CSV table of C-alpha atoms in Angstrom, one decimal:
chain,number,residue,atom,x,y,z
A,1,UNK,CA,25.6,-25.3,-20.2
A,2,UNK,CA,23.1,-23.3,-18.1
A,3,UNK,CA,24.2,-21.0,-15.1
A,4,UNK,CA,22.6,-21.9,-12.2
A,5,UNK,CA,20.6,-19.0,-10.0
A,6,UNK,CA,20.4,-18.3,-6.8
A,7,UNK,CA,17.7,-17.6,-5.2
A,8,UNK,CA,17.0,-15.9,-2.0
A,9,UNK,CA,13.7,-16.6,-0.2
A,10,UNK,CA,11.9,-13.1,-1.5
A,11,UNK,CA,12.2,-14.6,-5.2
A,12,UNK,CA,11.5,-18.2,-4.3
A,13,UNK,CA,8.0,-16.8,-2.9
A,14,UNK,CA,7.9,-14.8,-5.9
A,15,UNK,CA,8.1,-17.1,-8.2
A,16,UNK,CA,5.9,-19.8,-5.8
A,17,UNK,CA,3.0,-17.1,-5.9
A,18,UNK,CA,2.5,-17.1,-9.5
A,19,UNK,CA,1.8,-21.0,-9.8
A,20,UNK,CA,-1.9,-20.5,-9.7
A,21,UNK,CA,-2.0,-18.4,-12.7
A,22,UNK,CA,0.5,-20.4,-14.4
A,23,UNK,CA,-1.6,-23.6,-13.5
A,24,UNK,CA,-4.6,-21.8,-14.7
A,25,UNK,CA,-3.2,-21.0,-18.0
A,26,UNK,CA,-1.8,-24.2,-18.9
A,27,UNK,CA,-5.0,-26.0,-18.0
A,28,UNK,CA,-7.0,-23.5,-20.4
A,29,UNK,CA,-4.8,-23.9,-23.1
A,30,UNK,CA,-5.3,-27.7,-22.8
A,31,UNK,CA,-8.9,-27.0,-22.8
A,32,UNK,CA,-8.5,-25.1,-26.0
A,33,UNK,CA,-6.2,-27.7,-27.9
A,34,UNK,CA,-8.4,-30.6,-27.2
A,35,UNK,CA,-11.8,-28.8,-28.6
A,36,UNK,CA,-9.2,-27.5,-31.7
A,37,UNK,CA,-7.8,-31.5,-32.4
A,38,UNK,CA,-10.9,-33.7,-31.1
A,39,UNK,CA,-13.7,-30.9,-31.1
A,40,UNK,CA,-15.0,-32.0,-27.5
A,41,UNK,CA,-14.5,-31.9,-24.5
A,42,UNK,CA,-15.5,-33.2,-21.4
A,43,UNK,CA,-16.0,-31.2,-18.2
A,44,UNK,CA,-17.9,-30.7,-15.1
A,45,UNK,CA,-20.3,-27.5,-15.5
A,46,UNK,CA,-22.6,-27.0,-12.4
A,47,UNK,CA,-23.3,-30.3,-10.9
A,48,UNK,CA,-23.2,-31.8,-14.1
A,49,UNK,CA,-20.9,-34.5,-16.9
A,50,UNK,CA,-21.0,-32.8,-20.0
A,51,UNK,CA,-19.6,-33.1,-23.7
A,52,UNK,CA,-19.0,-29.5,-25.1
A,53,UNK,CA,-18.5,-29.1,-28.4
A,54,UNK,CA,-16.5,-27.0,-30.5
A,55,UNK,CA,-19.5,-25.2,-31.7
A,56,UNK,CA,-20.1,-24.4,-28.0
A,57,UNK,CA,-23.1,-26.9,-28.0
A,58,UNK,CA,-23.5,-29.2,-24.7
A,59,UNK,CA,-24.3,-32.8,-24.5
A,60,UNK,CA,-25.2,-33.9,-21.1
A,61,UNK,CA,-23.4,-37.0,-20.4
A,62,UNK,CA,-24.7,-37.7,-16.4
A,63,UNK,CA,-25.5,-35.7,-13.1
A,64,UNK,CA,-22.6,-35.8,-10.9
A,65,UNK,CA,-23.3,-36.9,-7.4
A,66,UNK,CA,-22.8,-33.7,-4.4
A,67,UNK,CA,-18.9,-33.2,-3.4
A,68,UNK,CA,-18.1,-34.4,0.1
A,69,UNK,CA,-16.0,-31.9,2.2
A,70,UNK,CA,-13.0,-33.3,3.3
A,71,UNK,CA,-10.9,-31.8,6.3
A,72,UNK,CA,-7.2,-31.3,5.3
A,73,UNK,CA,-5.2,-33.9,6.7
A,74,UNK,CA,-7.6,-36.5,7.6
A,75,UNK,CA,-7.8,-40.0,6.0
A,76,UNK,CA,-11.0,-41.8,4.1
A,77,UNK,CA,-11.7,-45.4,3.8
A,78,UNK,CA,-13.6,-46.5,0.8
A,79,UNK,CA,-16.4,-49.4,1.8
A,80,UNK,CA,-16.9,-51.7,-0.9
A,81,UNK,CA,-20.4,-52.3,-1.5
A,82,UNK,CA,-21.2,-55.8,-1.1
């Protein structure tokens, strides 16, 4: 049975500050295990879908259309094309 901590607001903030480098390392290990079981990967490089290899050869797979900026908080509607 595990204790339970406590936690004053000092460590919560601690602990909330290092979940950008946690995120980070988890999503580069991903990135790692999927070249070592499949050998590719996909992944946005520079405005561009590519297939990277294991090898560290690229493929490209499409050029992705420019980001839109988005203000926090605000809503978009998606038009359907007709």
């Amino acid at each position: 049975m595990k204790r339970s901590i406590k936690m004053n607001e000092q460590s919560m903030q601690a602990m909330e500050a290092r979940i950008p480098e946690l995120a980070g390392n988890a999503v580069r290990r991903a990135y790692y295990q999927a070249l070592t079981t499949s050998g590719k990967v996909k992944e946005a490089v520079n405005g561009r879908l590519v297939e990277t290899s294991a090898d560290g050869s690229q493929r490209l797979i499409r050029t992705l259309r420019v980001p839109v900026a988005v203000v926090p908080g605000s809503k978009r509607v998606r038009v359907r094309a007709r």
